[in-house]
mmCIF file of C-alpha atoms and ligand atoms in Angstrom:
data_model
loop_
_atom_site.group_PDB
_atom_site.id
_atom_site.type_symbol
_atom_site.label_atom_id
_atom_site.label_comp_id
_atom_site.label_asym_id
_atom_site.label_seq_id
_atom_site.Cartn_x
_atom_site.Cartn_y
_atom_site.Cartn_z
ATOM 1 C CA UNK Z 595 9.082 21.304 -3.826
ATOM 2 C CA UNK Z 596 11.659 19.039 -5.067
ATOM 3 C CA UNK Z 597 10.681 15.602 -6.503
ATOM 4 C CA UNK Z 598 12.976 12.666 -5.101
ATOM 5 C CA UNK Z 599 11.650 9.750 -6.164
ATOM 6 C CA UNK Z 600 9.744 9.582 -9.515
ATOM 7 C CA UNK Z 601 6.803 7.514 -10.932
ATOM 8 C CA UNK Z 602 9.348 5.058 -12.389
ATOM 9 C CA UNK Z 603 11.029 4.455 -9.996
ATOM 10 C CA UNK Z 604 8.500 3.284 -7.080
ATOM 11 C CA UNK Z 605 6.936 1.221 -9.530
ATOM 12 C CA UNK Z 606 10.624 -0.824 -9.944
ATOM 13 C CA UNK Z 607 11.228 -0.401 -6.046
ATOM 14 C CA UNK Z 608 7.580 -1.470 -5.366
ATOM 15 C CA UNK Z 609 8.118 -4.563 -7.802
ATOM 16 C CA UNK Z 610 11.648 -5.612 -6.027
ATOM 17 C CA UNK Z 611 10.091 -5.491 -2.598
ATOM 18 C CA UNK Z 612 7.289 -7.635 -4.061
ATOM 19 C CA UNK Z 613 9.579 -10.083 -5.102
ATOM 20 C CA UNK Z 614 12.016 -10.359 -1.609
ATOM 21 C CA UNK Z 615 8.370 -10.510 0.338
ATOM 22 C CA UNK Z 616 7.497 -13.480 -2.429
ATOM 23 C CA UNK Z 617 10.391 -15.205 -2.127
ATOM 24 C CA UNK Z 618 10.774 -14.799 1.668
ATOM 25 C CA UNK Z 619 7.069 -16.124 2.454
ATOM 26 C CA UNK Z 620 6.623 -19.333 -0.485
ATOM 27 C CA UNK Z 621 5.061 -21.393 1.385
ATOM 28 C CA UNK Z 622 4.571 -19.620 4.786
ATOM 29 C CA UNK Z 623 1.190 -18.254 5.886
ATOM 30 C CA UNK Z 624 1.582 -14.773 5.196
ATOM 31 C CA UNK Z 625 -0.391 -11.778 7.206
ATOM 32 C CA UNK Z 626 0.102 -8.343 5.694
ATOM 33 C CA UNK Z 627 -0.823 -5.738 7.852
ATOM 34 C CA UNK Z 628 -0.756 -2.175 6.618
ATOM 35 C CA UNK Z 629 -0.335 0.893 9.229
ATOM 36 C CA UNK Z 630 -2.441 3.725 7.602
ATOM 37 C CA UNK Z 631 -2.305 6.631 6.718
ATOM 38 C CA UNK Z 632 0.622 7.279 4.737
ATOM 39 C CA UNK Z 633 1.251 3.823 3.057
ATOM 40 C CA UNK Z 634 -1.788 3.961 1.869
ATOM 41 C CA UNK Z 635 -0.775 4.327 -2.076
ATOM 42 C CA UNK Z 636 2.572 1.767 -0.947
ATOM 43 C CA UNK Z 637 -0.025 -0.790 0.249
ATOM 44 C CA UNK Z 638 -2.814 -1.099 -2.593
ATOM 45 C CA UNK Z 639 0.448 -1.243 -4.828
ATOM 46 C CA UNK Z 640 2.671 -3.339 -2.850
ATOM 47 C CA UNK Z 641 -0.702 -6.087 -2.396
ATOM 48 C CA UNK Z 642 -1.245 -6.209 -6.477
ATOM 49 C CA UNK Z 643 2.339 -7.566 -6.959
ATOM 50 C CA UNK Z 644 2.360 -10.021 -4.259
ATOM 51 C CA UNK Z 645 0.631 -13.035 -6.236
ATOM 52 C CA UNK Z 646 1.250 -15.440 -3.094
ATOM 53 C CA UNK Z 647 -1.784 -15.927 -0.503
ATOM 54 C CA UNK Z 648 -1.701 -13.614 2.453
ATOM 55 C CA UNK Z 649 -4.286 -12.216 5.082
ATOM 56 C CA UNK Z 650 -4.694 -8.566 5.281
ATOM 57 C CA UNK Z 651 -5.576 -6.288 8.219
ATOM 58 C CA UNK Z 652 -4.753 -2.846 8.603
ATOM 59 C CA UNK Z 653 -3.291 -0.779 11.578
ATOM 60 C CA UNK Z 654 -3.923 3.058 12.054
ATOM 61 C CA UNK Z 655 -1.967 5.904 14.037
ATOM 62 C CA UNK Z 656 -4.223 8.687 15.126
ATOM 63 C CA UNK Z 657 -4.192 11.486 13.135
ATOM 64 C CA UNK Z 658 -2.529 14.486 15.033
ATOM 65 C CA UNK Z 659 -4.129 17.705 13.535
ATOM 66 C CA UNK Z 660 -1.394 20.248 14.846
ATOM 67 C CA UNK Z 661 2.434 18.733 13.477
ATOM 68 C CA UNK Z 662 1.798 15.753 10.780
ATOM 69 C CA UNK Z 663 5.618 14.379 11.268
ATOM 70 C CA UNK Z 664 4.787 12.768 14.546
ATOM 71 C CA UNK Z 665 2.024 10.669 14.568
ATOM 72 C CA UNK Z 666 -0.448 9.844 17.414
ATOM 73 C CA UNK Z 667 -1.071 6.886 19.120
ATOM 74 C CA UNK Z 668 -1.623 3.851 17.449
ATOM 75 C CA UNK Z 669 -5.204 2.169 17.225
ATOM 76 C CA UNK Z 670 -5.092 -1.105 17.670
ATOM 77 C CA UNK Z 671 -7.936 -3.815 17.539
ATOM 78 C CA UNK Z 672 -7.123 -7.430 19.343
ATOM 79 C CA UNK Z 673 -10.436 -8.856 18.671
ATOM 80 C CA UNK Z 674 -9.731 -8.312 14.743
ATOM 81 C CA UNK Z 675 -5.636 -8.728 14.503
ATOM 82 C CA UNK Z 676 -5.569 -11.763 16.521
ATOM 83 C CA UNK Z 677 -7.084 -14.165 14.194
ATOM 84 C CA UNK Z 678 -4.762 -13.510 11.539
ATOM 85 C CA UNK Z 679 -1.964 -13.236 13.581
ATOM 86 C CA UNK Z 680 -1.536 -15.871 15.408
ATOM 87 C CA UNK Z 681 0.215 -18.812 14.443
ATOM 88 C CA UNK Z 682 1.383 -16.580 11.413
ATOM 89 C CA UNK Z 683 4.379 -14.410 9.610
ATOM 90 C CA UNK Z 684 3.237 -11.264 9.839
ATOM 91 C CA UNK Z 685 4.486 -8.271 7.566
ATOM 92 C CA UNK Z 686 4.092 -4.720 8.615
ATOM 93 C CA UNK Z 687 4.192 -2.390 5.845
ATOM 94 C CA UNK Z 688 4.799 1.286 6.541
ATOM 95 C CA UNK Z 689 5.164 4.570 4.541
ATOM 96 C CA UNK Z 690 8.664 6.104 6.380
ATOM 97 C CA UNK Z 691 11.002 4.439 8.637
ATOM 98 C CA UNK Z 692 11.750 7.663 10.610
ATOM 99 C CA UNK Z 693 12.942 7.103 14.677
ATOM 100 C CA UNK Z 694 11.731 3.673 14.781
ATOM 101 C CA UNK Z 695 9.249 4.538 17.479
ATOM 102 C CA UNK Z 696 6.477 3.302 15.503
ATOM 103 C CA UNK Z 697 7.381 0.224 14.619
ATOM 104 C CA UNK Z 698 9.046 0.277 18.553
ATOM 105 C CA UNK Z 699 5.624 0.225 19.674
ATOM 106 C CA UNK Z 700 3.586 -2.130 17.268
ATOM 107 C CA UNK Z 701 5.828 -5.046 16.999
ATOM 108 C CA UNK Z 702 6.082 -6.237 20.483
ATOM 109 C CA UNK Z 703 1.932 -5.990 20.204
ATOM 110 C CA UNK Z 704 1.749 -8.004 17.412
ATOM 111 C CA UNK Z 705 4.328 -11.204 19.079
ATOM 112 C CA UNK Z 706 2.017 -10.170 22.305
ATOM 113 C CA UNK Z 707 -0.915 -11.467 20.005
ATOM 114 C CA UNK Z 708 0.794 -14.412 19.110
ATOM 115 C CA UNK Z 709 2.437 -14.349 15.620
ATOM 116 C CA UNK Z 710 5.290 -16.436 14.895
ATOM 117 C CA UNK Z 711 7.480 -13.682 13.515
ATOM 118 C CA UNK Z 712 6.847 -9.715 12.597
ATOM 119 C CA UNK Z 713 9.282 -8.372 9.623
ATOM 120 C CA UNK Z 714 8.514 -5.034 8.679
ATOM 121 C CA UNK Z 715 8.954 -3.584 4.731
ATOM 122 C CA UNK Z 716 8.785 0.180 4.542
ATOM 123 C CA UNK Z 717 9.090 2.190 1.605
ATOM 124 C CA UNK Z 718 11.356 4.913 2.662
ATOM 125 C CA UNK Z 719 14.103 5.206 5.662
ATOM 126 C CA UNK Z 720 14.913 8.800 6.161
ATOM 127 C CA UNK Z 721 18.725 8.702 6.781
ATOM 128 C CA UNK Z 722 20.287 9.411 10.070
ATOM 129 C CA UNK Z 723 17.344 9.877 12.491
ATOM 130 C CA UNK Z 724 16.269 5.967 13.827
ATOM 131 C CA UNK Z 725 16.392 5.934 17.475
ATOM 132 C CA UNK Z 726 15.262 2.777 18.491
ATOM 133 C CA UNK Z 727 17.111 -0.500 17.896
ATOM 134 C CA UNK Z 728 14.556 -1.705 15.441
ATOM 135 C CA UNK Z 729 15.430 -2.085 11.465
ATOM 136 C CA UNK Z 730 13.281 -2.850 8.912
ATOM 137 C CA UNK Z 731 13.643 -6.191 6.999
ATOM 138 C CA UNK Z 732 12.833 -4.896 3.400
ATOM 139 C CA UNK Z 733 13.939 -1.485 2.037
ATOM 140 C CA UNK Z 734 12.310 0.519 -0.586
ATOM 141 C CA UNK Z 735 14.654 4.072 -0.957
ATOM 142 C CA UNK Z 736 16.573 5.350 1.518
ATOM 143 C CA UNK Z 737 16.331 9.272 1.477
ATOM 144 C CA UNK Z 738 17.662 12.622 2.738
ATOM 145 C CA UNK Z 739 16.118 14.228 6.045
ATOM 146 C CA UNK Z 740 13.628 16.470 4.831
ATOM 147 C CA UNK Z 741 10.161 16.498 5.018
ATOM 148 C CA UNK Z 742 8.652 14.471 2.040
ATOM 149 C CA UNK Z 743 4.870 14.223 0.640
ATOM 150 C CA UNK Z 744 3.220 12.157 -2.287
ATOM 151 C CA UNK Z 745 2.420 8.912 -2.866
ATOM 152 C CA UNK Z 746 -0.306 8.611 -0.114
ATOM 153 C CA UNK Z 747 1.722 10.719 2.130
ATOM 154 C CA UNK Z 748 0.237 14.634 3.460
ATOM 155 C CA UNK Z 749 1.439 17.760 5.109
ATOM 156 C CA UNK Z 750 -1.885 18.627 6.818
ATOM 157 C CA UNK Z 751 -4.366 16.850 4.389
ATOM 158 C CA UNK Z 752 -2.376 17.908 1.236
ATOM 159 C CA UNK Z 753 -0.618 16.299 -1.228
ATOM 160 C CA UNK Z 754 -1.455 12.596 -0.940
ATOM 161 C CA UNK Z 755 -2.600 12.696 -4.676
ATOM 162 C CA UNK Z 756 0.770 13.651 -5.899
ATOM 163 C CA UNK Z 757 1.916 10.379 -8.031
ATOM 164 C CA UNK Z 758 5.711 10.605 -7.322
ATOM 165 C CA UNK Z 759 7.245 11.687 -3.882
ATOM 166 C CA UNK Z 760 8.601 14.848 -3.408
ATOM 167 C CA UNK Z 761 10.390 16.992 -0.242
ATOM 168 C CA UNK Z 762 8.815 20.488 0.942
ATOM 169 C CA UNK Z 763 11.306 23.141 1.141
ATOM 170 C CA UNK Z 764 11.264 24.775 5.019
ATOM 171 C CA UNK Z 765 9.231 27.593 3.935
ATOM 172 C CA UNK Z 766 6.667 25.840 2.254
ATOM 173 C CA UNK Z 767 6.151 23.858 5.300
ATOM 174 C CA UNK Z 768 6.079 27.089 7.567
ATOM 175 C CA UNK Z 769 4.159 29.103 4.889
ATOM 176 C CA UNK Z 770 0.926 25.944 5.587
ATOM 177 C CA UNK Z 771 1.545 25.454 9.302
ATOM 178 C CA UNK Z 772 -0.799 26.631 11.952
ATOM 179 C CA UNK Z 773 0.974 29.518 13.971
HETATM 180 P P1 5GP C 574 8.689 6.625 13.027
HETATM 181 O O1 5GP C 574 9.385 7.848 13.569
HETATM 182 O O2 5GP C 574 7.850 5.992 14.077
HETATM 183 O O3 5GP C 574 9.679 5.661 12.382
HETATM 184 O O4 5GP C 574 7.718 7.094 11.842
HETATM 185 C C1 5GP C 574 6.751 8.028 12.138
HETATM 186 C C2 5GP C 574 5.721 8.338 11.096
HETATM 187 O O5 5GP C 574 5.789 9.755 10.969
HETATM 188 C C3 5GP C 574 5.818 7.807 9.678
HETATM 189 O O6 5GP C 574 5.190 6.556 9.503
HETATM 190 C C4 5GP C 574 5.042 8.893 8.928
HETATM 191 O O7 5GP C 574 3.649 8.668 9.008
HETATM 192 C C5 5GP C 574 5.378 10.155 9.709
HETATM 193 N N1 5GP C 574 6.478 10.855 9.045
HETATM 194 C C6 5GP C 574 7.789 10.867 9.384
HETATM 195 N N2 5GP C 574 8.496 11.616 8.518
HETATM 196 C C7 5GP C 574 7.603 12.075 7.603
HETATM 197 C C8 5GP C 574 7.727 12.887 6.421
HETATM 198 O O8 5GP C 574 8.797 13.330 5.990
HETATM 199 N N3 5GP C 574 6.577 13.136 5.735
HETATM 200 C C9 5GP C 574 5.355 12.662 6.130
HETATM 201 N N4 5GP C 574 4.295 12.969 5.374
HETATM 202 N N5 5GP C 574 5.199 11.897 7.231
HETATM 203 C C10 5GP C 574 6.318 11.598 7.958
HETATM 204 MG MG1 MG C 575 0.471 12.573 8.311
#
């Protein structure tokens, strides 16, 4: 395991972003939604810096329990997002900006439910592997393609405690694997 972005530094990166999204939104009315799992730790962070009102909801991908890069579907409730979307800014924040795919898939839901625009923020983009022609508006690291854990973020359950975030080598990631 090597450790790529220290304690230090995602506190600084969290308090930039926290800034751009404060600046951006003076004055707007602001609704944060989070996509779980991963961004857990980024989230509870990112919404104790961000001294400007804002709603909060939160947006979940299935956990799959065979490969933990790709996520499952995401689970999505109207009844509960629409209130605070509508009419509003709304902010995504995600863990890892990997092919796109996710955020792909959630934004058009979240104009579908009326908001008046959808930025994203996301912590890490993983360089080299987007494949949709979607970019997020507010950048935390950008990082090497390897598999990374920490901060909120697993390889099969493990590793979300881990205060920094750090990259598996291959045969870690084999060695915990199902076969
Ligand atoms: P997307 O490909 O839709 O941009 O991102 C897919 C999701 O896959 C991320 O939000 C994250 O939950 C997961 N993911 C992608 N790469 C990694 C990684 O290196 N480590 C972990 N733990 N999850 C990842
Ligand atoms: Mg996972």
């Amino acid at each position: 395991m090597q450790i790529l972005i220290a304690e230090d530094q995602l506190r600084e990166t969290v308090d930039r972003l926290a800034r751009q999204i404060e600046e951006t939104y003076s004055g707007r009315k602001l609704t944060i939604v989070g996509l779980l799992l991963g961004s857990v730790a980024f989230l509870a962070d990112l919404i104790r810096k961000i001294s400007i009102p804002y709603e909060l909801e939160m947006v979940s991908s299935r956990q799959p329990m065979d490969n933990s890069e790709r996520p499952g579907p995401l689970v999505i409730n109207p009844d509960v997002l629409a209130p605070v979307v509508e009419g509003r800014d709304v902010l995504v924040v995600k863990d890892i900006f990997d092919t796109g795919e996710t955020l792909w898939e959630l934004i058009p839901q979240l104009d579908d439910l009326g908001a008046a625009r959808v930025r994203s923020v996301v912590l890490l983009v993983k360089e080299g592997r987007r494949r949709m022609p979607v970019q997020p508006d507010f950048k935390g690291c950008d990082i090497p393609d390897l598999f990374v854990v920490g901060y909120g973020m697993d390889h099969l359950g493990k590793y979300r405690h881990l205060p920094y975030v750090a990259a598996l080598d291959p045969d870690e990631i084999a060695a915990e694997s199902p076969s």
